[in-house]
Short mmCIF file of C-alpha atoms in Angstrom, two decimals:
data_model
loop_
_atom_site.label_atom_id
_atom_site.label_comp_id
_atom_site.label_asym_id
_atom_site.label_seq_id
_atom_site.Cartn_x
_atom_site.Cartn_y
_atom_site.Cartn_z
CA MET A 1 38.76 -8.04 1.95
CA TYR A 2 41.30 -9.84 -0.25
CA VAL A 3 44.44 -10.97 1.58
CA PRO A 4 46.85 -12.67 -0.84
CA ALA A 5 48.84 -15.72 0.16
CA VAL A 6 52.61 -15.28 0.36
CA PRO A 7 53.32 -16.71 -3.15
CA ASP A 8 50.54 -14.56 -4.61
CA GLU A 9 51.90 -11.44 -2.89
CA ALA A 10 55.37 -12.21 -4.25
CA VAL A 11 54.05 -12.25 -7.83
CA ARG A 12 52.12 -9.05 -7.12
CA ASP A 13 55.31 -7.34 -5.89
CA LEU A 14 57.10 -8.47 -9.04
CA ALA A 15 54.28 -7.15 -11.25
CA ARG A 16 54.36 -3.81 -9.42
CA ALA A 17 58.15 -3.62 -9.80
CA ARG A 18 57.67 -4.11 -13.53
CA GLU A 19 55.07 -1.32 -13.56
CA ASP A 20 57.50 0.99 -11.70
CA ALA A 21 60.26 0.15 -14.17
CA LEU A 22 57.98 1.03 -17.08
CA LYS A 23 57.13 4.40 -15.50
CA ASP A 24 60.83 5.11 -14.95
CA LEU A 25 61.61 4.17 -18.56
CA ASN A 26 58.89 6.44 -19.92
CA ALA A 27 60.14 9.31 -17.74
CA ALA A 28 63.72 8.77 -18.94
CA ARG A 29 62.60 8.76 -22.56
CA PHE A 30 60.60 11.95 -22.01
CA ARG A 31 63.64 13.74 -20.56
CA LEU A 32 65.79 12.66 -23.50
CA LYS A 33 63.23 13.79 -26.08
CA ALA A 34 62.77 17.11 -24.26
CA LEU A 35 66.53 17.75 -24.41
CA LEU A 36 66.58 17.11 -28.15
CA LEU A 37 63.54 19.32 -28.79
CA ARG A 38 65.15 22.18 -26.88
CA ASN A 39 68.00 21.91 -29.39
CA ASP A 40 65.58 21.64 -32.34
CA ILE A 41 66.62 18.04 -33.04
CA ARG A 42 63.73 15.90 -34.28
CA TYR A 43 63.59 12.29 -35.39
CA THR A 44 61.73 11.90 -38.70
CA GLY A 45 61.63 8.12 -38.89
CA ARG A 46 58.58 5.92 -38.59
CA ALA A 47 58.79 4.71 -34.98
CA ASN A 48 60.43 5.99 -31.83
CA TRP A 49 62.73 3.62 -29.91
CA SER A 50 63.00 1.22 -32.84
CA ALA A 51 66.39 -0.16 -33.89
CA GLU A 52 66.68 2.57 -36.51
CA HIS A 53 65.81 5.25 -33.94
CA CYS A 54 68.53 3.94 -31.60
CA ARG A 55 71.08 4.04 -34.43
CA TRP A 56 70.03 7.63 -35.15
CA LEU A 57 70.58 8.54 -31.50
CA ALA A 58 74.06 7.01 -31.60
CA ARG A 59 75.01 9.33 -34.48
CA LEU A 60 73.88 12.54 -32.77
CA VAL A 61 76.33 15.23 -31.68
CA LEU A 62 74.94 18.12 -29.63
CA PRO A 63 76.18 21.72 -29.96
CA THR A 64 78.34 21.81 -26.81
CA ALA A 65 80.44 19.40 -24.78
CA ALA A 66 78.25 19.93 -21.70
CA GLN A 67 75.08 19.16 -23.65
CA GLN A 68 76.71 16.07 -25.12
CA ILE A 69 77.45 14.79 -21.62
CA VAL A 70 73.83 15.32 -20.59
CA PHE A 71 72.66 13.61 -23.78
CA GLN A 72 74.89 10.58 -23.23
CA GLU A 73 73.78 10.24 -19.61
CA TYR A 74 70.13 10.37 -20.66
CA VAL A 75 70.72 7.73 -23.33
CA ARG A 76 72.51 5.57 -20.76
CA THR A 77 69.58 5.91 -18.36
CA VAL A 78 67.11 4.86 -21.07
CA THR A 79 69.26 1.82 -21.86
CA GLU A 80 69.51 0.82 -18.20
CA ARG A 81 65.77 1.22 -17.63
CA THR A 82 65.04 -0.80 -20.76
CA ASP A 83 67.28 -3.63 -19.56
CA LEU A 84 65.66 -3.58 -16.11
CA LEU A 85 62.18 -3.78 -17.63
CA ARG A 86 63.21 -6.76 -19.75
CA ARG A 87 64.69 -8.57 -16.75
CA LEU A 88 61.55 -8.09 -14.68
CA GLU A 89 59.29 -9.22 -17.52
CA ALA A 90 61.44 -12.31 -18.03
CA GLU A 91 61.22 -13.09 -14.31
CA LEU A 92 57.43 -12.68 -14.40
CA LEU A 93 57.28 -15.23 -17.22
CA GLU A 94 59.44 -17.62 -15.19
CA GLN A 95 57.41 -17.23 -12.00
CA ALA A 96 54.14 -17.73 -13.89
CA LYS A 97 55.17 -21.25 -14.91
CA THR A 98 54.65 -22.60 -11.39
CA TRP A 99 52.11 -20.11 -10.02
CA ARG A 100 48.79 -21.60 -8.93
CA LEU A 101 46.88 -18.80 -10.75
CA SER A 102 48.75 -19.32 -14.01
CA PRO A 103 45.84 -21.18 -15.73
CA VAL A 104 43.63 -18.10 -15.30
CA VAL A 105 46.42 -15.81 -16.55
CA GLU A 106 46.71 -17.99 -19.65
CA ALA A 107 42.95 -18.02 -20.21
CA LEU A 108 42.58 -14.23 -19.99
CA GLN A 109 45.06 -13.85 -22.83
CA ALA A 110 42.37 -15.11 -25.18
CA LEU A 111 40.99 -11.57 -25.03
CA ARG A 112 42.12 -8.90 -27.42
CA GLY A 113 44.50 -6.42 -25.81
CA VAL A 114 45.16 -8.73 -22.86
CA GLN A 115 48.75 -9.80 -23.38
CA PHE A 116 50.73 -11.59 -20.69
CA THR A 117 51.67 -8.51 -18.66
CA VAL A 118 48.07 -7.27 -18.59
CA ALA A 119 46.74 -10.68 -17.58
CA ILE A 120 49.28 -11.38 -14.84
CA THR A 121 49.04 -7.85 -13.42
CA THR A 122 45.25 -8.14 -13.25
CA ILE A 123 45.30 -11.50 -11.48
CA ALA A 124 48.24 -10.58 -9.22
CA GLU A 125 46.28 -7.55 -8.03
CA LEU A 126 42.80 -9.08 -7.84
CA GLY A 127 43.38 -12.77 -7.18
CA ASP A 128 40.57 -15.18 -8.03
CA LEU A 129 38.05 -13.13 -10.03
CA THR A 130 35.25 -15.50 -9.13
CA ARG A 131 35.40 -14.28 -5.52
CA PHE A 132 33.23 -11.45 -6.84
CA ASP A 133 29.61 -12.60 -6.98
CA THR A 134 28.81 -10.51 -10.07
CA PRO A 135 30.75 -8.64 -12.77
CA ARG A 136 29.38 -5.36 -11.37
CA GLN A 137 31.11 -6.04 -8.05
CA LEU A 138 34.37 -6.50 -9.93
CA MET A 139 33.84 -3.26 -11.88
CA SER A 140 33.18 -1.40 -8.64
CA TYR A 141 36.30 -2.84 -6.99
CA LEU A 142 38.32 -1.61 -9.95
CA GLY A 143 36.88 1.90 -9.63
CA LEU A 144 35.50 1.72 -13.17
CA THR A 145 31.86 2.39 -12.31
CA PRO A 146 30.49 5.94 -12.82
CA SER A 147 30.19 8.21 -9.82
CA GLU A 148 26.65 9.26 -8.93
CA TYR A 149 25.25 12.60 -7.77
CA SER A 150 21.69 12.59 -6.47
CA SER A 151 19.48 15.44 -5.31
CA GLY A 152 15.86 14.66 -4.53
CA GLU A 153 14.51 12.79 -7.53
CA ARG A 154 17.36 13.87 -9.78
CA ARG A 155 20.18 11.41 -10.50
CA ARG A 156 23.30 12.35 -12.45
CA LEU A 157 26.22 10.11 -13.37
CA GLY A 158 29.77 11.46 -13.38
CA GLY A 159 33.23 10.10 -14.17
CA MET A 160 34.82 6.95 -12.81
CA THR A 161 34.97 6.64 -9.04
CA LYS A 162 38.65 5.53 -9.22
CA ALA A 163 38.04 4.11 -5.77
CA GLY A 164 39.43 0.65 -6.36
CA ASN A 165 42.68 -1.01 -7.38
CA GLY A 166 44.58 1.50 -9.48
CA HIS A 167 47.22 -0.95 -10.73
CA ALA A 168 44.69 -3.27 -12.35
CA ARG A 169 42.54 -0.37 -13.54
CA ARG A 170 45.43 1.21 -15.43
CA VAL A 171 46.38 -1.94 -17.34
CA LEU A 172 42.74 -2.65 -18.22
CA ILE A 173 42.26 0.85 -19.64
CA GLU A 174 45.37 0.40 -21.77
CA ALA A 175 44.10 -3.01 -22.91
CA ALA A 176 40.72 -1.52 -23.80
CA LYS A 177 42.33 0.74 -26.41
CA ALA A 178 42.96 -2.35 -28.58
CA TYR A 179 39.23 -2.44 -29.31
CA ARG A 180 39.27 0.81 -31.31
CA HIS A 181 39.78 -1.24 -34.49
CA ARG A 182 37.42 -3.68 -36.17
CA ALA A 183 36.91 -7.13 -34.68
CA LYS A 184 39.55 -9.55 -35.91
CA VAL A 185 41.39 -12.58 -34.54
CA SER A 186 45.01 -11.78 -35.34
CA GLU A 187 47.84 -14.29 -35.57
CA GLN A 188 49.03 -13.23 -32.11
CA ILE A 189 45.59 -13.83 -30.58
CA GLN A 190 45.30 -17.18 -32.38
CA ALA A 191 48.62 -18.25 -30.89
CA ARG A 192 47.48 -17.27 -27.38
CA GLN A 193 44.17 -19.14 -27.83
CA GLN A 194 45.66 -22.28 -29.33
CA ARG A 195 45.51 -24.46 -26.20
CA LEU A 196 42.38 -22.93 -24.68
CA PRO A 197 38.91 -24.52 -24.60
CA ALA A 198 36.33 -23.50 -27.20
CA ALA A 199 34.16 -21.93 -24.48
CA ILE A 200 36.89 -19.42 -23.65
CA ARG A 201 37.56 -18.65 -27.31
CA ASP A 202 33.84 -18.02 -27.78
CA ILE A 203 33.76 -15.54 -24.89
CA ALA A 204 36.78 -13.74 -26.33
CA TRP A 205 35.11 -13.43 -29.75
CA ARG A 206 31.86 -12.16 -28.23
CA ALA A 207 33.94 -9.59 -26.35
CA GLN A 208 35.49 -8.42 -29.62
CA LEU A 209 32.16 -8.14 -31.41
CA ARG A 210 30.62 -6.11 -28.59
CA LEU A 211 33.53 -3.95 -27.48
CA CYS A 212 34.88 -3.05 -30.93
CA GLY A 213 31.41 -1.93 -31.97
CA ARG A 214 30.77 0.04 -28.80
CA TYR A 215 34.19 1.70 -28.97
CA ARG A 216 33.58 3.02 -32.49
CA LYS A 217 30.01 4.11 -31.75
CA ARG A 218 31.04 6.08 -28.67
CA LEU A 219 33.81 7.82 -30.58
CA ALA A 220 31.37 8.64 -33.38
CA ARG A 221 29.09 10.29 -30.80
CA GLY A 222 31.93 12.62 -29.88
CA LYS A 223 32.96 11.02 -26.58
CA HIS A 224 36.50 11.75 -25.41
CA PRO A 225 38.86 8.84 -26.20
CA ASN A 226 39.85 8.49 -22.53
CA THR A 227 36.19 8.28 -21.50
CA VAL A 228 35.58 5.66 -24.17
CA ALA A 229 38.59 3.59 -23.08
CA ALA A 230 37.39 3.63 -19.45
CA ALA A 231 33.90 2.51 -20.47
CA ILE A 232 35.29 -0.32 -22.60
CA ALA A 233 37.64 -1.35 -19.77
CA ARG A 234 34.61 -1.65 -17.49
CA GLU A 235 32.96 -4.13 -19.88
CA LEU A 236 36.25 -5.90 -20.53
CA ALA A 237 36.42 -6.67 -16.81
CA ALA A 238 33.04 -8.40 -17.11
CA PHE A 239 34.33 -10.65 -19.88
CA MET A 240 37.38 -11.45 -17.75
CA TRP A 241 35.04 -12.49 -14.95
CA ALA A 242 33.15 -14.75 -17.38
CA ILE A 243 36.38 -16.43 -18.50
CA ALA A 244 37.45 -16.94 -14.89
CA LYS A 245 34.14 -18.76 -14.30
CA VAL A 246 35.01 -21.17 -17.11
CA ARG A 247 38.65 -21.57 -15.98
CA PRO A 248 38.41 -21.67 -12.15
CA VAL A 249 41.45 -21.40 -9.89
CA PRO A 250 42.82 -24.84 -8.93
CA ALA A 251 42.13 -25.81 -5.33
#
């Protein structure tokens, strides 16, 4: 059983607070959009919550005074939740500078889809990944392995067990969706890999080659996108384990 040290638990609490803030923000945005749809008001721009979208919201006037009050309160809530999320993310960045597990967090960002928040949430929840003897043990702990139903000599695999750490599992599934496109080392990934050893960059590239291909093949076979993302997340965890072996936690 993993029992985090006090500094590790503090970072975990901060990462979970950031996750809660993101959920609250998404809920606030949903309520605002639902209000507008009920009044047949639709944004036709390219991206929601962009600067242009926010300017469009500021120009809106709803049919009645009561609805305008509700609208303004919902906009205010979205703004407050956005500010809270930014503060927590900034604090996570600050805390990571002196955290003993920071080298592993930095190394995991070599992987596609594994930005800072994904990496620090994963390590804050799981600790030293090398405490798992094999990648399969890590996958099982995350609840990403298929459930199994056996009867006599018959063996049938079902969906994910979801028996492990839900916080880490959720961010990994979101990260896995980045592999739906062709393998490519973008400018953002290059910047994250700049100070990392060649061995870690090589693992990250092998992950792209394998996971991008498998993502597209599974979709082509008609698998549901959520099922595909979970399967890719399972393999992504194995590549994380491999990187942690190269970049061990300082004593």
